[in-house]
Amino acid sequence: MTLKYLMDENVDPVYAAQLRRREPDLRIRVVGEPDIPARGTLDPEILVWCEEYGFILVTNNRTSMPVHLAAHIGLGRQVPGIFILNPDLSIGRNIDELILIAKGSFEGDYQNQIIHLPLTKSRDD
Protein backbone atom coordinates (compact mmCIF):
# COMPACT_ATOMS: atom_id res chain seq x y z
CA MET A 1 0.00 0.00 0.00
CA THR A 2 1.43 3.33 -0.99
CA LEU A 3 -0.95 5.73 0.73
CA LYS A 4 -0.21 7.04 4.20
CA TYR A 5 -2.83 8.56 6.49
CA LEU A 6 -2.51 11.30 9.09
CA MET A 7 -5.50 11.23 11.43
CA ASP A 8 -6.61 14.66 12.61
CA GLU A 9 -6.69 15.10 16.37
CA ASN A 10 -10.51 15.32 16.34
CA VAL A 11 -10.95 11.93 14.67
CA ASP A 12 -12.02 9.23 17.15
CA PRO A 13 -8.89 7.27 18.21
CA VAL A 14 -10.66 4.02 17.34
CA TYR A 15 -9.99 4.80 13.67
CA ALA A 16 -6.21 4.64 14.05
CA ALA A 17 -6.41 1.63 16.36
CA GLN A 18 -8.65 -0.36 14.00
CA LEU A 19 -6.74 0.60 10.87
CA ARG A 20 -3.48 -0.47 12.50
CA ARG A 21 -5.04 -3.73 13.69
CA ARG A 22 -6.69 -4.61 10.39
CA GLU A 23 -3.95 -3.37 8.03
CA PRO A 24 -0.58 -3.40 9.83
CA ASP A 25 1.26 -2.45 6.60
CA LEU A 26 -0.74 0.77 6.23
CA ARG A 27 1.15 3.76 7.64
CA ILE A 28 -1.12 5.54 10.10
CA ARG A 29 -0.05 8.52 12.18
CA VAL A 30 -2.11 10.67 14.53
CA VAL A 31 -1.72 14.35 15.33
CA GLY A 32 -0.15 14.48 18.79
CA GLU A 33 2.05 11.40 18.43
CA PRO A 34 5.85 11.78 18.73
CA ASP A 35 7.45 13.36 15.63
CA ILE A 36 3.99 14.35 14.33
CA PRO A 37 2.46 17.82 14.69
CA ALA A 38 1.31 18.45 18.25
CA ARG A 39 -2.32 18.59 19.29
CA GLY A 40 -3.59 22.11 18.73
CA THR A 41 -1.45 22.66 15.62
CA LEU A 42 -3.31 24.89 13.20
CA ASP A 43 -4.75 23.30 10.06
CA PRO A 44 -2.51 25.25 7.64
CA GLU A 45 0.55 23.87 9.46
CA ILE A 46 -0.91 20.35 9.32
CA LEU A 47 -1.26 20.69 5.55
CA VAL A 48 2.39 21.76 5.25
CA TRP A 49 3.42 18.69 7.28
CA CYS A 50 1.28 16.42 5.08
CA GLU A 51 2.91 17.91 1.99
CA GLU A 52 6.43 17.47 3.36
CA TYR A 53 5.91 13.87 4.49
CA GLY A 54 3.43 12.65 1.85
CA PHE A 55 0.48 11.88 4.13
CA ILE A 56 -3.21 12.18 3.24
CA LEU A 57 -5.09 14.00 5.99
CA VAL A 58 -8.14 12.17 7.38
CA THR A 59 -10.47 14.58 9.15
CA ASN A 60 -14.02 15.44 10.18
CA ASN A 61 -13.48 19.10 9.27
CA ARG A 62 -16.03 19.81 6.54
CA THR A 63 -16.27 23.58 7.00
CA SER A 64 -12.85 25.22 7.18
CA MET A 65 -10.71 22.59 5.42
CA PRO A 66 -11.76 23.67 1.89
CA VAL A 67 -10.68 27.23 2.78
CA HIS A 68 -7.35 26.01 4.17
CA LEU A 69 -6.71 23.84 1.11
CA ALA A 70 -7.46 26.73 -1.27
CA ALA A 71 -5.07 28.99 0.65
CA HIS A 72 -2.40 26.26 0.68
CA ILE A 73 -2.65 25.77 -3.09
CA GLY A 74 -2.76 29.56 -3.57
CA LEU A 75 0.70 29.69 -2.01
CA GLY A 76 1.96 27.33 -4.72
CA ARG A 77 1.96 24.36 -2.37
CA GLN A 78 0.60 20.84 -2.84
CA VAL A 79 -1.07 18.31 -0.57
CA PRO A 80 -1.41 14.54 -1.16
CA GLY A 81 -5.14 14.79 -0.41
CA ILE A 82 -7.73 15.23 2.28
CA PHE A 83 -10.33 12.59 3.13
CA ILE A 84 -13.37 13.74 5.07
CA LEU A 85 -15.12 11.05 7.09
CA ASN A 86 -18.85 10.67 6.65
CA PRO A 87 -20.77 11.20 9.92
CA ASP A 88 -23.73 9.24 8.48
CA LEU A 89 -21.62 6.10 8.09
CA SER A 90 -20.61 3.79 10.90
CA ILE A 91 -17.01 3.89 12.06
CA GLY A 92 -16.60 0.43 10.55
CA ARG A 93 -17.86 1.55 7.15
CA ASN A 94 -15.58 4.62 7.14
CA ILE A 95 -12.66 2.34 8.04
CA ASP A 96 -13.61 -0.09 5.27
CA GLU A 97 -13.58 2.83 2.82
CA LEU A 98 -10.14 3.99 4.00
CA ILE A 99 -8.74 0.47 3.60
CA LEU A 100 -10.30 -0.01 0.18
CA ILE A 101 -8.94 3.33 -1.00
CA ALA A 102 -5.45 2.55 0.33
CA LYS A 103 -5.42 -0.85 -1.39
CA GLY A 104 -6.72 0.42 -4.71
CA SER A 105 -5.01 3.77 -5.12
CA PHE A 106 -1.66 5.11 -6.11
CA GLU A 107 0.35 7.95 -4.68
CA GLY A 108 -0.82 11.16 -6.32
CA ASP A 109 -4.37 9.99 -7.08
CA TYR A 110 -5.90 12.52 -4.67
CA GLN A 111 -3.38 15.36 -4.89
CA ASN A 112 -4.89 18.74 -4.01
CA GLN A 113 -8.36 17.21 -3.64
CA ILE A 114 -10.86 16.91 -0.83
CA ILE A 115 -12.61 13.56 -1.00
CA HIS A 116 -15.82 13.00 0.95
CA LEU A 117 -16.34 9.38 1.94
CA PRO A 118 -17.75 7.04 0.78
CA LEU A 119 -16.26 6.55 -2.66
CA THR A 120 -18.14 3.27 -3.05
CA LYS A 121 -21.78 2.36 -2.76
CA SER A 122 -22.94 -0.50 -0.58
CA ARG A 123 -26.10 -2.49 -1.05
CA ASP A 124 -27.53 -0.54 1.90
CA ASP A 125 -27.00 2.89 0.27
PDB file of N, CA, C and O in Angstrom, residues 52-87:
ATOM      1  N   GLU A  52       5.023  17.813   3.183  1.00  0.00           N
ATOM      2  CA  GLU A  52       6.429  17.467   3.361  1.00  0.00           C
ATOM      3  C   GLU A  52       6.652  15.974   3.524  1.00  0.00           C
ATOM      4  O   GLU A  52       7.657  15.438   3.054  1.00  0.00           O
ATOM      5  N   TYR A  53       5.708  15.280   4.180  1.00  0.00           N
ATOM      6  CA  TYR A  53       5.908  13.868   4.492  1.00  0.00           C
ATOM      7  C   TYR A  53       5.049  12.929   3.649  1.00  0.00           C
ATOM      8  O   TYR A  53       5.130  11.713   3.807  1.00  0.00           O
ATOM      9  N   GLY A  54       4.201  13.478   2.777  1.00  0.00           N
ATOM     10  CA  GLY A  54       3.435  12.646   1.853  1.00  0.00           C
ATOM     11  C   GLY A  54       2.251  11.922   2.461  1.00  0.00           C
ATOM     12  O   GLY A  54       1.886  10.841   1.986  1.00  0.00           O
ATOM     13  N   PHE A  55       1.627  12.510   3.469  1.00  0.00           N
ATOM     14  CA  PHE A  55       0.477  11.884   4.127  1.00  0.00           C
ATOM     15  C   PHE A  55      -0.827  12.525   3.659  1.00  0.00           C
ATOM     16  O   PHE A  55      -0.906  13.752   3.498  1.00  0.00           O
ATOM     17  N   ILE A  56      -1.851  11.703   3.477  1.00  0.00           N
ATOM     18  CA  ILE A  56      -3.209  12.179   3.237  1.00  0.00           C
ATOM     19  C   ILE A  56      -3.836  12.467   4.592  1.00  0.00           C
ATOM     20  O   ILE A  56      -3.774  11.629   5.498  1.00  0.00           O
ATOM     21  N   LEU A  57      -4.435  13.622   4.742  1.00  0.00           N
ATOM     22  CA  LEU A  57      -5.093  13.996   5.988  1.00  0.00           C
ATOM     23  C   LEU A  57      -6.482  13.381   6.029  1.00  0.00           C
ATOM     24  O   LEU A  57      -7.257  13.504   5.081  1.00  0.00           O
ATOM     25  N   VAL A  58      -6.803  12.711   7.138  1.00  0.00           N
ATOM     26  CA  VAL A  58      -8.139  12.168   7.385  1.00  0.00           C
ATOM     27  C   VAL A  58      -8.745  13.007   8.495  1.00  0.00           C
ATOM     28  O   VAL A  58      -8.161  13.124   9.583  1.00  0.00           O
ATOM     29  N   THR A  59      -9.900  13.606   8.224  1.00  0.00           N
ATOM     30  CA  THR A  59     -10.470  14.579   9.146  1.00  0.00           C
ATOM     31  C   THR A  59     -11.993  14.527   9.146  1.00  0.00           C
ATOM     32  O   THR A  59     -12.603  13.905   8.273  1.00  0.00           O
ATOM     33  N   ASN A  60     -12.575  15.203  10.122  1.00  0.00           N
ATOM     34  CA  ASN A  60     -14.021  15.436  10.183  1.00  0.00           C
ATOM     35  C   ASN A  60     -14.346  16.862   9.751  1.00  0.00           C
ATOM     36  O   ASN A  60     -15.507  17.229   9.690  1.00  0.00           O
ATOM     37  N   ASN A  61     -13.338  17.661   9.492  1.00  0.00           N
ATOM     38  CA  ASN A  61     -13.481  19.099   9.271  1.00  0.00           C
ATOM     39  C   ASN A  61     -14.043  19.392   7.876  1.00  0.00           C
ATOM     40  O   ASN A  61     -13.311  19.491   6.906  1.00  0.00           O
ATOM     41  N   ARG A  62     -15.358  19.555   7.816  1.00  0.00           N
ATOM     42  CA  ARG A  62     -16.030  19.806   6.542  1.00  0.00           C
ATOM     43  C   ARG A  62     -16.125  21.297   6.215  1.00  0.00           C
ATOM     44  O   ARG A  62     -16.354  21.660   5.079  1.00  0.00           O
ATOM     45  N   THR A  63     -15.986  22.159   7.223  1.00  0.00           N
ATOM     46  CA  THR A  63     -16.269  23.576   6.996  1.00  0.00           C
ATOM     47  C   THR A  63     -15.034  24.393   6.630  1.00  0.00           C
ATOM     48  O   THR A  63     -15.024  25.053   5.597  1.00  0.00           O
ATOM     49  N   SER A  64     -13.996  24.344   7.450  1.00  0.00           N
ATOM     50  CA  SER A  64     -12.855  25.215   7.176  1.00  0.00           C
ATOM     51  C   SER A  64     -11.778  24.560   6.311  1.00  0.00           C
ATOM     52  O   SER A  64     -10.952  25.262   5.725  1.00  0.00           O
ATOM     53  N   MET A  65     -11.784  23.242   6.183  1.00  0.00           N
ATOM     54  CA  MET A  65     -10.710  22.587   5.421  1.00  0.00           C
ATOM     55  C   MET A  65     -10.690  23.012   3.953  1.00  0.00           C
ATOM     56  O   MET A  65      -9.605  23.232   3.398  1.00  0.00           O
ATOM     57  N   PRO A  66     -11.843  23.182   3.281  1.00  0.00           N
ATOM     58  CA  PRO A  66     -11.760  23.674   1.893  1.00  0.00           C
ATOM     59  C   PRO A  66     -11.089  25.049   1.794  1.00  0.00           C
ATOM     60  O   PRO A  66     -10.322  25.298   0.854  1.00  0.00           O
ATOM     61  N   VAL A  67     -11.314  25.908   2.764  1.00  0.00           N
ATOM     62  CA  VAL A  67     -10.685  27.233   2.781  1.00  0.00           C
ATOM     63  C   VAL A  67      -9.174  27.085   2.977  1.00  0.00           C
ATOM     64  O   VAL A  67      -8.386  27.727   2.284  1.00  0.00           O
ATOM     65  N   HIS A  68      -8.783  26.231   3.903  1.00  0.00           N
ATOM     66  CA  HIS A  68      -7.352  26.013   4.167  1.00  0.00           C
ATOM     67  C   HIS A  68      -6.658  25.407   2.954  1.00  0.00           C
ATOM     68  O   HIS A  68      -5.538  25.793   2.614  1.00  0.00           O
ATOM     69  N   LEU A  69      -7.323  24.455   2.294  1.00  0.00           N
ATOM     70  CA  LEU A  69      -6.714  23.839   1.112  1.00  0.00           C
ATOM     71  C   LEU A  69      -6.545  24.877   0.001  1.00  0.00           C
ATOM     72  O   LEU A  69      -5.485  24.934  -0.637  1.00  0.00           O
ATOM     73  N   ALA A  70      -7.558  25.699  -0.233  1.00  0.00           N
ATOM     74  CA  ALA A  70      -7.463  26.732  -1.271  1.00  0.00           C
ATOM     75  C   ALA A  70      -6.313  27.697  -0.978  1.00  0.00           C
ATOM     76  O   ALA A  70      -5.550  28.064  -1.881  1.00  0.00           O
ATOM     77  N   ALA A  71      -6.166  28.093   0.278  1.00  0.00           N
ATOM     78  CA  ALA A  71      -5.071  28.994   0.652  1.00  0.00           C
ATOM     79  C   ALA A  71      -3.720  28.307   0.455  1.00  0.00           C
ATOM     80  O   ALA A  71      -2.763  28.927  -0.033  1.00  0.00           O
ATOM     81  N   HIS A  72      -3.633  27.043   0.816  1.00  0.00           N
ATOM     82  CA  HIS A  72      -2.401  26.259   0.676  1.00  0.00           C
ATOM     83  C   HIS A  72      -1.988  26.191  -0.798  1.00  0.00           C
ATOM     84  O   HIS A  72      -0.830  26.469  -1.149  1.00  0.00           O
ATOM     85  N   ILE A  73      -2.931  25.861  -1.657  1.00  0.00           N
ATOM     86  CA  ILE A  73      -2.653  25.769  -3.089  1.00  0.00           C
ATOM     87  C   ILE A  73      -2.331  27.157  -3.651  1.00  0.00           C
ATOM     88  O   ILE A  73      -1.458  27.304  -4.509  1.00  0.00           O
ATOM     89  N   GLY A  74      -3.011  28.192  -3.133  1.00  0.00           N
ATOM     90  CA  GLY A  74      -2.756  29.563  -3.567  1.00  0.00           C
ATOM     91  C   GLY A  74      -1.334  30.022  -3.289  1.00  0.00           C
ATOM     92  O   GLY A  74      -0.823  30.928  -3.950  1.00  0.00           O
ATOM     93  N   LEU A  75      -0.688  29.394  -2.322  1.00  0.00           N
ATOM     94  CA  LEU A  75       0.702  29.695  -2.005  1.00  0.00           C
ATOM     95  C   LEU A  75       1.678  28.888  -2.878  1.00  0.00           C
ATOM     96  O   LEU A  75       2.888  28.920  -2.656  1.00  0.00           O
ATOM     97  N   GLY A  76       1.121  28.151  -3.847  1.00  0.00           N
ATOM     98  CA  GLY A  76       1.963  27.333  -4.717  1.00  0.00           C
ATOM     99  C   GLY A  76       2.347  26.008  -4.103  1.00  0.00           C
ATOM    100  O   GLY A  76       3.277  25.350  -4.573  1.00  0.00           O
ATOM    101  N   ARG A  77       1.649  25.608  -3.070  1.00  0.00           N
ATOM    102  CA  ARG A  77       1.956  24.359  -2.368  1.00  0.00           C
ATOM    103  C   ARG A  77       1.055  23.245  -2.887  1.00  0.00           C
ATOM    104  O   ARG A  77       0.118  23.483  -3.625  1.00  0.00           O
ATOM    105  N   GLN A  78       1.351  22.040  -2.462  1.00  0.00           N
ATOM    106  CA  GLN A  78       0.596  20.842  -2.839  1.00  0.00           C
ATOM    107  C   GLN A  78       0.223  20.081  -1.574  1.00  0.00           C
ATOM    108  O   GLN A  78       0.839  20.273  -0.529  1.00  0.00           O
ATOM    109  N   VAL A  79      -0.738  19.202  -1.670  1.00  0.00           N
ATOM    110  CA  VAL A  79      -1.067  18.308  -0.571  1.00  0.00           C
ATOM    111  C   VAL A  79      -1.486  16.968  -1.191  1.00  0.00           C
ATOM    112  O   VAL A  79      -2.127  16.949  -2.246  1.00  0.00           O
ATOM    113  N   PRO A  80      -1.071  15.843  -0.594  1.00  0.00           N
ATOM    114  CA  PRO A  80      -1.412  14.538  -1.163  1.00  0.00           C
ATOM    115  C   PRO A  80      -2.915  14.256  -1.211  1.00  0.00           C
ATOM    116  O   PRO A  80      -3.351  13.391  -1.947  1.00  0.00           O
ATOM    117  N   GLY A  81      -3.694  14.973  -0.423  1.00  0.00           N
ATOM    118  CA  GLY A  81      -5.137  14.791  -0.411  1.00  0.00           C
ATOM    119  C   GLY A  81      -5.704  14.947   0.981  1.00  0.00           C
ATOM    120  O   GLY A  81      -4.971  14.924   1.979  1.00  0.00           O
ATOM    121  N   ILE A  82      -7.008  15.123   1.019  1.00  0.00           N
ATOM    122  CA  ILE A  82      -7.733  15.225   2.279  1.00  0.00           C
ATOM    123  C   ILE A  82      -8.968  14.341   2.159  1.00  0.00           C
ATOM    124  O   ILE A  82      -9.738  14.492   1.199  1.00  0.00           O
ATOM    125  N   PHE A  83      -9.147  13.430   3.089  1.00  0.00           N
ATOM    126  CA  PHE A  83     -10.335  12.586   3.134  1.00  0.00           C
ATOM    127  C   PHE A  83     -11.186  13.043   4.308  1.00  0.00           C
ATOM    128  O   PHE A  83     -10.697  13.134   5.442  1.00  0.00           O
ATOM    129  N   ILE A  84     -12.449  13.314   4.022  1.00  0.00           N
ATOM    130  CA  ILE A  84     -13.375  13.739   5.072  1.00  0.00           C
ATOM    131  C   ILE A  84     -14.307  12.577   5.382  1.00  0.00           C
ATOM    132  O   ILE A  84     -15.013  12.068   4.492  1.00  0.00           O
ATOM    133  N   LEU A  85     -14.280  12.159   6.644  1.00  0.00           N
ATOM    134  CA  LEU A  85     -15.115  11.051   7.091  1.00  0.00           C
ATOM    135  C   LEU A  85     -16.583  11.440   7.000  1.00  0.00           C
ATOM    136  O   LEU A  85     -16.947  12.605   7.168  1.00  0.00           O
ATOM    137  N   ASN A  86     -17.420  10.447   6.778  1.00  0.00           N
ATOM    138  CA  ASN A  86     -18.854  10.675   6.652  1.00  0.00           C
ATOM    139  C   ASN A  86     -19.528  10.388   7.991  1.00  0.00           C
ATOM    140  O   ASN A  86     -19.524   9.245   8.451  1.00  0.00           O
ATOM    141  N   PRO A  87     -20.131  11.412   8.619  1.00  0.00           N
ATOM    142  CA  PRO A  87     -20.766  11.195   9.917  1.00  0.00           C
ATOM    143  C   PRO A  87     -22.006  10.309   9.843  1.00  0.00           C
ATOM    144  O   PRO A  87     -22.451   9.792  10.864  1.00  0.00           O
TER     145      PRO A  87
END
